Amino acid sequence: MATIPIGPIHPVLKEPLRIKLVLDGERPVDAEIEMGYVHRGIEKIMEGKHCHKGIYLAERVCGICSYVHTMTFAECIEHISKIEIPDKAKYLRVVTCELERIHSHLIASAVYNLSIEHETLAMWLLNVREIIMDLMEMITGNRVNMGYNVIGGVRRDINREMMNEIYKKLDIFEEELKNIIEVFETGPLIALRSKGIGILPYHEVMRTRAVGPVCRGSGLPESDWRLRHSTYQELKFKPVWREEGDNFARMMVRHEEVIESVRLIRKALELYEECSGDIRVKAEIKGGKGEWRNEAPRGEVTYRMEITDGGIIKRIMIRTPTVMNLEAYKYMLKTCPTVADAISAYTSIDPCVSCTERCIVAIKDGKEIPININLKF
């Protein structure tokens, strides 16, 4: 047995993380994952601050899916305080959330294609993603940290001219994406490096608690939290899933989810046109404890918090999807014939390390010791 360290700084890693691959010959048999290079303590920084400041910090938990964090933060406060937001705001949140999902999935696919040396497809994906980034900038005013959600609704409305532009750009985007997906689906190099590689069977998903496209690529459509969201239920959302459980299935789930997101945006805009009134209400924040979950591009994201009357954050806990999917990665190694395949299996889970680093493990005399964080829900 030999051990190969990958990272914390490595060309295939978007963020710092160390993977110690255990090899039998050239075949990976196990991995030890070491984090802790980008822990920023955002939860602790939020404590004692007003939730209007907290929502800005929530947006900085992740640089790629920043929007869904502010949406989940706002909906958790609205749930605790029993604030009903206007219908217009509900549909605009769906539009922006799905635009973010599209751009995140396209980055994930581009990075995966780079890991299997298909640079042309990666460049095509990043190029078509620009159409979506332009739409996000037009609606919210920004491309990354959008600052669009507020407690009680959203910050800016859209007009007829903007809606026409969204419909027009989505038509162009959909046409270009079809060609890209066809190349991925039929490419012999992609099949050679993706099909039957990094398999996560259905019965092992339950052991690993994997979430998001990783879970749905192994046959669990009910893992999509959009099924439980009242606005998505109005839009008749149907989850995308596959049974193969390999790298190819995970990437195809993301591609097909992009198509479903385009449909959801069009449907949400149709319902938005039938609405009247404002895009937000004056929020009266009441004290209490609560929990809210949403489906981020990588899977389930959870916010648990306790606030005072008026909105001071007493305690907050954030759980992001990658922490569960990293555990699933160890099971995928059983069907990775080489180190190169272990790398592509890692990128197929679309890891986001910065937003994952939420926990601290204290070790004394070589043993883990419990940490009292005074979190009681």
C-alpha positions as a Markdown table, in Angstrom:
| # | Residue | x | y | z |
|---|---|---|---|---|
| 1 | Met | 0.0 | 0.0 | 0.0 |
| 2 | Ala | 1.2 | 3.5 | -0.8 |
| 3 | Thr | -0.3 | 7.0 | -0.1 |
| 4 | Ile | -0.5 | 9.9 | -2.6 |
| 5 | Pro | -1.3 | 13.4 | -1.2 |
| 6 | Ile | -3.3 | 15.6 | -3.5 |
| 7 | Gly | -3.5 | 19.3 | -2.4 |
| 8 | Pro | -4.2 | 21.4 | -0.5 |
| 9 | Ile | -3.0 | 23.4 | -3.6 |
| 10 | His | -3.5 | 21.5 | -6.8 |
| 11 | Pro | -4.6 | 22.4 | -10.4 |
| 12 | Val | -7.7 | 20.3 | -10.2 |
| 13 | Leu | -8.9 | 21.7 | -6.8 |
| 14 | Lys | -10.9 | 24.9 | -7.0 |
| 15 | Glu | -10.4 | 25.4 | -3.2 |
| 16 | Pro | -7.8 | 24.2 | -0.8 |
| 17 | Leu | -8.3 | 20.6 | 0.6 |
| 18 | Arg | -5.9 | 17.7 | 1.1 |
| 19 | Ile | -6.9 | 14.2 | -0.2 |
| 20 | Lys | -4.6 | 11.4 | 0.9 |
| 21 | Leu | -5.3 | 8.6 | -1.5 |
| 22 | Val | -4.5 | 5.1 | -0.3 |
| 23 | Leu | -3.3 | 2.9 | -3.3 |
| 24 | Asp | -3.0 | -0.8 | -4.0 |
| 25 | Gly | -0.7 | -0.6 | -7.0 |
| 26 | Glu | -2.3 | 2.1 | -9.1 |
| 27 | Arg | -5.8 | 1.4 | -7.8 |
| 28 | Pro | -7.3 | 3.8 | -5.1 |
| 29 | Val | -8.8 | 1.8 | -2.2 |
| 30 | Asp | -9.4 | 4.5 | 0.4 |
| 31 | Ala | -9.0 | 8.2 | 1.0 |
| 32 | Glu | -8.5 | 10.5 | 4.0 |
| 33 | Ile | -9.9 | 14.0 | 3.5 |
| 34 | Glu | -8.4 | 16.8 | 5.5 |
| 35 | Met | -10.0 | 20.2 | 5.6 |
| 36 | Gly | -9.5 | 23.4 | 7.7 |
| 37 | Tyr | -7.6 | 25.6 | 5.2 |
| 38 | Val | -10.4 | 28.2 | 4.7 |
| 39 | His | -12.5 | 28.1 | 7.9 |
| 40 | Arg | -13.8 | 31.7 | 8.4 |
| 41 | Gly | -16.1 | 31.4 | 11.4 |
| 42 | Ile | -19.0 | 33.1 | 9.7 |
| 43 | Glu | -21.6 | 31.7 | 12.1 |
| 44 | Lys | -19.7 | 33.1 | 15.1 |
| 45 | Ile | -19.4 | 36.5 | 13.4 |
| 46 | Met | -23.2 | 36.6 | 12.9 |
| 47 | Glu | -23.9 | 36.2 | 16.6 |
| 48 | Gly | -25.1 | 39.4 | 18.2 |
| 49 | Lys | -25.7 | 41.1 | 14.8 |
| 50 | His | -29.1 | 42.2 | 13.4 |
| 51 | Cys | -30.5 | 39.9 | 10.8 |
| 52 | His | -30.3 | 42.7 | 8.2 |
| 53 | Lys | -26.5 | 42.5 | 8.6 |
| 54 | Gly | -26.6 | 38.7 | 8.9 |
| 55 | Ile | -28.1 | 38.3 | 5.5 |
| 56 | Tyr | -25.1 | 40.0 | 3.9 |
| 57 | Leu | -22.8 | 37.6 | 5.8 |
| 58 | Ala | -24.9 | 34.6 | 4.7 |
| 59 | Glu | -24.3 | 35.7 | 1.1 |
| 60 | Arg | -20.6 | 35.2 | 1.6 |
| 61 | Val | -20.8 | 31.6 | 2.8 |
| 62 | Cys | -20.4 | 30.5 | -0.8 |
| 63 | Gly | -19.1 | 32.4 | -3.8 |
| 64 | Ile | -21.0 | 30.3 | -6.4 |
| 65 | Cys | -24.4 | 29.6 | -4.8 |
| 66 | Ser | -24.5 | 32.8 | -2.8 |
| 67 | Tyr | -28.1 | 33.5 | -3.7 |
| 68 | Val | -29.7 | 30.4 | -2.2 |
| 69 | His | -28.0 | 31.2 | 1.1 |
| 70 | Thr | -29.7 | 34.6 | 1.4 |
| 71 | Met | -33.0 | 33.1 | 0.2 |
| 72 | Thr | -32.8 | 30.3 | 2.9 |
| 73 | Phe | -31.7 | 32.9 | 5.6 |
| 74 | Ala | -34.6 | 35.2 | 4.7 |
| 75 | Glu | -37.2 | 32.3 | 4.5 |
| 76 | Cys | -36.0 | 31.0 | 7.9 |
| 77 | Ile | -36.6 | 34.4 | 9.5 |
| 78 | Glu | -39.9 | 34.8 | 7.7 |
| 79 | His | -40.9 | 31.3 | 9.0 |
| 80 | Ile | -40.0 | 32.2 | 12.6 |
| 81 | Ser | -41.8 | 35.5 | 12.5 |
| 82 | Lys | -44.7 | 34.3 | 10.4 |
| 83 | Ile | -44.2 | 36.9 | 7.6 |
| 84 | Glu | -46.1 | 36.3 | 4.4 |
| 85 | Ile | -44.2 | 37.7 | 1.4 |
| 86 | Pro | -46.0 | 38.9 | -1.8 |
| 87 | Asp | -46.6 | 36.5 | -4.6 |
| 88 | Lys | -44.4 | 38.7 | -6.9 |
| 89 | Ala | -41.5 | 38.2 | -4.6 |
| 90 | Lys | -42.1 | 34.4 | -4.5 |
| 91 | Tyr | -41.8 | 34.1 | -8.3 |
| 92 | Leu | -38.9 | 36.4 | -8.6 |
| 93 | Arg | -37.0 | 34.3 | -6.0 |
| 94 | Val | -37.6 | 31.2 | -8.1 |
| 95 | Val | -36.4 | 33.0 | -11.3 |
| 96 | Thr | -33.1 | 34.1 | -9.6 |
| 97 | Cys | -32.6 | 30.9 | -7.7 |
| 98 | Glu | -32.9 | 28.8 | -10.9 |
| 99 | Leu | -30.6 | 31.2 | -12.8 |
| 100 | Glu | -28.0 | 30.6 | -10.1 |
| 101 | Arg | -28.6 | 26.8 | -10.3 |
| 102 | Ile | -27.9 | 26.9 | -14.1 |
| 103 | His | -24.7 | 28.8 | -13.8 |
| 104 | Ser | -23.5 | 26.6 | -10.9 |
| 105 | His | -24.2 | 23.4 | -12.8 |
| 106 | Leu | -22.4 | 24.7 | -15.9 |
| 107 | Ile | -19.3 | 25.5 | -13.8 |
| 108 | Ala | -19.5 | 22.0 | -12.3 |
| 109 | Ser | -19.7 | 20.4 | -15.7 |
| 110 | Ala | -16.9 | 22.6 | -17.1 |
| 111 | Val | -14.6 | 21.6 | -14.2 |
| 112 | Tyr | -15.5 | 17.9 | -14.7 |
| 113 | Asn | -14.7 | 18.1 | -18.4 |
| 114 | Leu | -11.3 | 19.7 | -17.6 |
| 115 | Ser | -10.5 | 16.8 | -15.2 |
| 116 | Ile | -11.0 | 14.3 | -18.0 |
| 117 | Glu | -9.0 | 16.5 | -20.5 |
| 118 | His | -12.0 | 17.6 | -22.6 |
| 119 | Glu | -11.0 | 21.3 | -22.7 |
| 120 | Thr | -13.1 | 22.2 | -25.7 |
| 121 | Leu | -16.4 | 21.2 | -24.0 |
| 122 | Ala | -15.3 | 23.0 | -20.8 |
| 123 | Met | -14.8 | 26.2 | -22.8 |
| 124 | Trp | -18.1 | 25.9 | -24.6 |
| 125 | Leu | -19.9 | 25.5 | -21.2 |
| 126 | Leu | -18.2 | 28.5 | -19.7 |
| 127 | Asn | -19.1 | 30.5 | -22.8 |
| 128 | Val | -22.8 | 29.7 | -22.8 |
| 129 | Arg | -22.8 | 30.4 | -19.0 |
| 130 | Glu | -22.2 | 34.1 | -19.8 |
| 131 | Ile | -25.8 | 34.4 | -21.1 |
| 132 | Ile | -27.1 | 33.4 | -17.7 |
| 133 | Met | -24.7 | 35.7 | -15.9 |
| 134 | Asp | -25.9 | 38.6 | -18.0 |
| 135 | Leu | -29.5 | 37.9 | -17.0 |
| 136 | Met | -28.6 | 37.7 | -13.3 |
| 137 | Glu | -26.8 | 41.1 | -13.6 |
| 138 | Met | -29.8 | 42.6 | -15.4 |
| 139 | Ile | -32.3 | 41.5 | -12.8 |
| 140 | Thr | -30.3 | 42.0 | -9.6 |
| 141 | Gly | -27.6 | 44.5 | -10.6 |
| 142 | Asn | -24.8 | 42.1 | -9.8 |
| 143 | Arg | -23.3 | 38.9 | -11.2 |
| 144 | Val | -22.0 | 37.1 | -8.0 |
| 145 | Asn | -23.1 | 38.5 | -4.6 |
| 146 | Met | -26.5 | 39.8 | -5.8 |
| 147 | Gly | -27.8 | 41.4 | -2.6 |
| 148 | Tyr | -31.3 | 40.7 | -4.0 |
| 149 | Asn | -33.2 | 39.1 | -1.0 |
| 150 | Val | -34.4 | 41.1 | 1.9 |
| 151 | Ile | -36.5 | 39.9 | 4.9 |
| 152 | Gly | -40.1 | 40.2 | 3.5 |
| 153 | Gly | -39.4 | 40.0 | -0.2 |
| 154 | Val | -36.9 | 41.1 | -2.8 |
| 155 | Arg | -35.1 | 44.4 | -3.5 |
| 156 | Arg | -35.9 | 45.1 | -7.1 |
| 157 | Asp | -38.8 | 44.5 | -9.5 |
| 158 | Ile | -38.6 | 43.7 | -13.2 |
| 159 | Asn | -40.5 | 45.4 | -16.1 |
| 160 | Arg | -41.9 | 44.2 | -19.4 |
| 161 | Glu | -38.7 | 45.0 | -21.3 |
| 162 | Met | -36.6 | 42.9 | -18.9 |
| 163 | Met | -39.1 | 40.0 | -19.2 |
| 164 | Asn | -38.8 | 40.0 | -23.0 |
| 165 | Glu | -35.0 | 40.0 | -22.7 |
| 166 | Ile | -35.2 | 37.0 | -20.3 |
| 167 | Tyr | -37.4 | 35.0 | -22.8 |
| 168 | Lys | -35.2 | 36.0 | -25.7 |
| 169 | Lys | -31.9 | 35.0 | -24.0 |
| 170 | Leu | -33.4 | 31.7 | -22.6 |
| 171 | Asp | -34.3 | 30.7 | -26.2 |
| 172 | Ile | -30.7 | 31.3 | -27.4 |
| 173 | Phe | -29.3 | 29.6 | -24.3 |
| 174 | Glu | -31.5 | 26.5 | -24.7 |
| 175 | Glu | -30.5 | 26.1 | -28.4 |
| 176 | Glu | -26.7 | 26.3 | -27.6 |
| 177 | Leu | -27.0 | 24.0 | -24.6 |
| 178 | Lys | -28.7 | 21.2 | -26.6 |
| 179 | Asn | -25.6 | 20.9 | -28.8 |
| 180 | Ile | -23.3 | 20.8 | -25.8 |
| 181 | Ile | -25.3 | 18.1 | -24.0 |
| 182 | Glu | -25.4 | 16.0 | -27.2 |
| 183 | Val | -21.6 | 16.2 | -27.5 |
| 184 | Phe | -21.3 | 15.1 | -23.8 |
| 185 | Glu | -23.8 | 12.3 | -24.2 |
| 186 | Thr | -22.4 | 10.8 | -27.3 |
| 187 | Gly | -18.6 | 11.5 | -27.0 |
| 188 | Pro | -16.5 | 8.3 | -26.9 |
| 189 | Leu | -13.8 | 9.9 | -24.7 |
| 190 | Ile | -16.3 | 11.1 | -22.2 |
| 191 | Ala | -18.0 | 7.7 | -22.1 |
| 192 | Leu | -14.6 | 6.0 | -21.6 |
| 193 | Arg | -13.7 | 8.2 | -18.6 |
| 194 | Ser | -17.2 | 8.5 | -17.1 |
| 195 | Lys | -19.4 | 5.5 | -17.6 |
| 196 | Gly | -18.9 | 2.8 | -14.9 |
| 197 | Ile | -16.4 | 5.1 | -13.1 |
| 198 | Gly | -17.0 | 6.3 | -9.5 |
| 199 | Ile | -20.2 | 4.3 | -9.0 |
| 200 | Leu | -22.2 | 5.1 | -5.9 |
| 201 | Pro | -24.9 | 2.4 | -5.6 |
| 202 | Tyr | -28.4 | 3.2 | -4.3 |
| 203 | His | -27.9 | 1.2 | -1.1 |
| 204 | Glu | -24.7 | 3.0 | -0.3 |
| 205 | Val | -26.3 | 6.4 | -0.7 |
| 206 | Met | -28.3 | 5.7 | 2.4 |
| 207 | Arg | -25.1 | 5.0 | 4.4 |
| 208 | Thr | -23.3 | 8.1 | 3.2 |
| 209 | Arg | -26.3 | 10.6 | 3.5 |
| 210 | Ala | -25.3 | 12.1 | 0.1 |
| 211 | Val | -27.5 | 14.9 | -1.2 |
| 212 | Gly | -28.2 | 16.8 | -4.3 |
| 213 | Pro | -27.3 | 15.6 | -7.9 |
| 214 | Val | -24.9 | 13.0 | -6.3 |
| 215 | Cys | -27.9 | 11.4 | -4.6 |
| 216 | Arg | -30.3 | 11.8 | -7.6 |
| 217 | Gly | -27.6 | 10.2 | -9.9 |
| 218 | Ser | -28.0 | 7.1 | -7.8 |
| 219 | Gly | -31.8 | 6.9 | -8.0 |
| 220 | Leu | -33.2 | 9.1 | -5.2 |
| 221 | Pro | -35.5 | 11.8 | -6.7 |
| 222 | Glu | -37.1 | 12.5 | -3.4 |
| 223 | Ser | -33.9 | 14.1 | -2.2 |
| 224 | Asp | -34.7 | 17.3 | -4.0 |
| 225 | Trp | -36.0 | 19.8 | -1.5 |
| 226 | Arg | -37.8 | 21.8 | -4.2 |
| 227 | Leu | -40.5 | 19.1 | -3.9 |
| 228 | Arg | -41.4 | 20.4 | -0.4 |
| 229 | His | -41.2 | 24.1 | -1.3 |
| 230 | Ser | -44.7 | 25.7 | -1.6 |
| 231 | Thr | -43.8 | 27.9 | -4.6 |
| 232 | Tyr | -42.2 | 25.1 | -6.5 |
| 233 | Gln | -45.3 | 22.9 | -5.9 |
| 234 | Glu | -47.3 | 25.6 | -7.6 |
| 235 | Leu | -45.0 | 25.4 | -10.6 |
| 236 | Lys | -45.5 | 21.6 | -10.8 |
| 237 | Phe | -41.8 | 20.8 | -10.3 |
| 238 | Lys | -40.6 | 17.3 | -11.1 |
| 239 | Pro | -37.1 | 16.2 | -10.0 |
| 240 | Val | -34.5 | 14.7 | -12.5 |
| 241 | Trp | -32.9 | 11.5 | -11.5 |
| 242 | Arg | -30.9 | 8.5 | -12.9 |
| 243 | Glu | -30.1 | 5.0 | -11.7 |
| 244 | Glu | -26.5 | 4.3 | -12.9 |
| 245 | Gly | -24.8 | 6.2 | -10.0 |
| 246 | Asp | -21.6 | 6.8 | -11.9 |
| 247 | Asn | -19.7 | 10.0 | -13.0 |
| 248 | Phe | -21.8 | 10.1 | -16.2 |
| 249 | Ala | -25.1 | 9.9 | -14.4 |
| 250 | Arg | -24.2 | 12.7 | -12.0 |
| 251 | Met | -23.2 | 15.0 | -14.8 |
| 252 | Met | -26.3 | 14.2 | -16.9 |
| 253 | Val | -28.5 | 14.9 | -13.9 |
| 254 | Arg | -27.0 | 18.4 | -13.7 |
| 255 | His | -27.5 | 18.9 | -17.5 |
| 256 | Glu | -31.1 | 17.8 | -17.4 |
| 257 | Glu | -31.7 | 19.9 | -14.3 |
| 258 | Val | -30.5 | 23.0 | -16.3 |
| 259 | Ile | -33.3 | 22.2 | -18.8 |
| 260 | Glu | -35.8 | 21.9 | -16.0 |
| 261 | Ser | -34.6 | 25.2 | -14.5 |
| 262 | Val | -35.3 | 27.0 | -17.8 |
| 263 | Arg | -38.8 | 25.6 | -17.8 |
| 264 | Leu | -39.3 | 26.7 | -14.2 |
| 265 | Ile | -38.2 | 30.2 | -15.0 |
| 266 | Arg | -40.6 | 30.5 | -17.9 |
| 267 | Lys | -43.5 | 29.2 | -15.7 |
| 268 | Ala | -42.6 | 31.5 | -12.8 |
| 269 | Leu | -42.6 | 34.5 | -15.2 |
| 270 | Glu | -46.0 | 33.5 | -16.5 |
| 271 | Leu | -47.4 | 33.4 | -12.9 |
| 272 | Tyr | -45.6 | 36.7 | -12.1 |
| 273 | Glu | -47.4 | 38.5 | -14.9 |
| 274 | Glu | -50.7 | 37.5 | -13.3 |
| 275 | Cys | -49.7 | 39.2 | -10.0 |
| 276 | Ser | -50.2 | 42.7 | -8.8 |
| 277 | Gly | -49.0 | 44.7 | -5.8 |
| 278 | Asp | -45.6 | 45.2 | -4.2 |
| 279 | Ile | -42.5 | 43.1 | -4.2 |
| 280 | Arg | -41.9 | 43.2 | -0.4 |
| 281 | Val | -43.7 | 43.9 | 2.8 |
| 282 | Lys | -42.5 | 45.7 | 5.9 |
| 283 | Ala | -41.2 | 42.9 | 8.1 |
| 284 | Glu | -42.0 | 42.8 | 11.8 |
| 285 | Ile | -39.4 | 40.4 | 13.2 |
| 286 | Lys | -40.5 | 38.3 | 16.2 |
| 287 | Gly | -38.2 | 36.3 | 18.4 |
| 288 | Gly | -38.0 | 32.5 | 18.4 |
| 289 | Lys | -36.2 | 29.5 | 17.0 |
| 290 | Gly | -36.6 | 27.8 | 13.7 |
| 291 | Glu | -35.2 | 25.8 | 10.8 |
| 292 | Trp | -35.5 | 26.1 | 7.0 |
| 293 | Arg | -34.1 | 24.0 | 4.1 |
| 294 | Asn | -33.8 | 24.7 | 0.4 |
| 295 | Glu | -32.3 | 22.8 | -2.5 |
| 296 | Ala | -29.0 | 24.5 | -3.4 |
| 297 | Pro | -27.2 | 23.5 | -6.7 |
| 298 | Arg | -25.2 | 20.9 | -4.8 |
| 299 | Gly | -28.1 | 19.7 | -2.6 |
| 300 | Glu | -29.8 | 20.4 | 0.7 |
| 301 | Val | -28.8 | 23.5 | 2.6 |
| 302 | Thr | -30.1 | 24.0 | 6.1 |
| 303 | Tyr | -30.3 | 27.1 | 8.3 |
| 304 | Arg | -31.1 | 26.8 | 12.0 |
| 305 | Met | -31.3 | 29.9 | 14.1 |
| 306 | Glu | -32.5 | 31.6 | 17.2 |
| 307 | Ile | -33.4 | 35.3 | 17.1 |
| 308 | Thr | -34.7 | 37.9 | 19.5 |
| 309 | Asp | -37.7 | 40.2 | 19.1 |
| 310 | Gly | -36.5 | 42.8 | 16.6 |
| 311 | Gly | -34.1 | 40.4 | 14.9 |
| 312 | Ile | -30.8 | 40.1 | 16.8 |
| 313 | Ile | -29.2 | 36.7 | 16.0 |
| 314 | Lys | -28.5 | 34.7 | 19.2 |
| 315 | Arg | -27.2 | 31.6 | 17.5 |
| 316 | Ile | -27.1 | 30.3 | 13.9 |
| 317 | Met | -26.0 | 27.0 | 12.4 |
| 318 | Ile | -25.6 | 26.4 | 8.7 |
| 319 | Arg | -25.2 | 23.0 | 7.0 |
| 320 | Thr | -24.1 | 22.9 | 3.4 |
| 321 | Pro | -24.3 | 19.9 | 1.0 |
| 322 | Thr | -20.7 | 19.2 | 0.3 |
| 323 | Val | -19.9 | 17.8 | 3.8 |
| 324 | Met | -22.2 | 14.8 | 3.1 |
| 325 | Asn | -21.0 | 14.3 | -0.5 |
| 326 | Leu | -17.4 | 14.2 | 0.6 |
| 327 | Glu | -18.2 | 11.1 | 2.7 |
| 328 | Ala | -19.9 | 9.6 | -0.4 |
| 329 | Tyr | -16.7 | 10.1 | -2.4 |
| 330 | Lys | -14.9 | 7.4 | -0.4 |
| 331 | Tyr | -17.4 | 4.8 | -1.6 |
| 332 | Met | -16.9 | 5.9 | -5.2 |
| 333 | Leu | -13.2 | 5.0 | -5.1 |
| 334 | Lys | -14.1 | 1.3 | -5.2 |
| 335 | Thr | -14.8 | 1.7 | -8.9 |
| 336 | Cys | -12.0 | 4.0 | -9.9 |
| 337 | Pro | -9.3 | 2.0 | -11.7 |
| 338 | Thr | -6.6 | 4.7 | -11.6 |
| 339 | Val | -5.6 | 7.9 | -9.7 |
| 340 | Ala | -6.8 | 9.9 | -12.7 |
| 341 | Asp | -10.3 | 8.4 | -12.3 |
| 342 | Ala | -10.2 | 9.2 | -8.5 |
| 343 | Ile | -9.7 | 12.9 | -9.5 |
| 344 | Ser | -12.6 | 12.9 | -11.9 |
| 345 | Ala | -14.8 | 11.2 | -9.4 |
| 346 | Tyr | -14.0 | 13.9 | -6.9 |
| 347 | Thr | -14.9 | 16.7 | -9.4 |
| 348 | Ser | -18.1 | 14.9 | -10.3 |
| 349 | Ile | -19.5 | 15.6 | -6.8 |
| 350 | Asp | -19.0 | 19.4 | -7.5 |
| 351 | Pro | -17.3 | 20.1 | -4.1 |
| 352 | Cys | -17.4 | 23.5 | -2.5 |
| 353 | Val | -14.9 | 23.6 | 0.3 |
| 354 | Ser | -15.3 | 27.1 | 1.6 |
| 355 | Cys | -19.0 | 26.7 | 2.4 |
| 356 | Thr | -18.4 | 23.3 | 3.9 |
| 357 | Glu | -16.0 | 24.3 | 6.6 |
| 358 | Arg | -18.5 | 24.8 | 9.4 |
| 359 | Cys | -17.4 | 22.5 | 12.1 |
| 360 | Ile | -14.4 | 22.3 | 14.5 |
| 361 | Val | -13.0 | 19.1 | 16.0 |
| 362 | Ala | -11.0 | 19.6 | 19.2 |
| 363 | Ile | -8.3 | 17.0 | 19.8 |
| 364 | Lys | -6.6 | 16.6 | 23.2 |
| 365 | Asp | -4.0 | 13.9 | 23.8 |
| 366 | Gly | -4.9 | 12.3 | 20.4 |
| 367 | Lys | -8.6 | 12.0 | 21.3 |
| 368 | Glu | -11.6 | 14.0 | 20.1 |
| 369 | Ile | -13.2 | 16.0 | 22.9 |
| 370 | Pro | -16.8 | 17.4 | 22.8 |
| 371 | Ile | -17.3 | 21.2 | 22.3 |
| 372 | Asn | -20.1 | 22.9 | 24.1 |
| 373 | Ile | -21.6 | 25.3 | 21.6 |
| 374 | Asn | -24.8 | 26.0 | 23.6 |
| 375 | Leu | -27.1 | 25.2 | 20.6 |
| 376 | Lys | -30.4 | 23.9 | 21.8 |
| 377 | Phe | -33.4 | 23.7 | 19.4 |
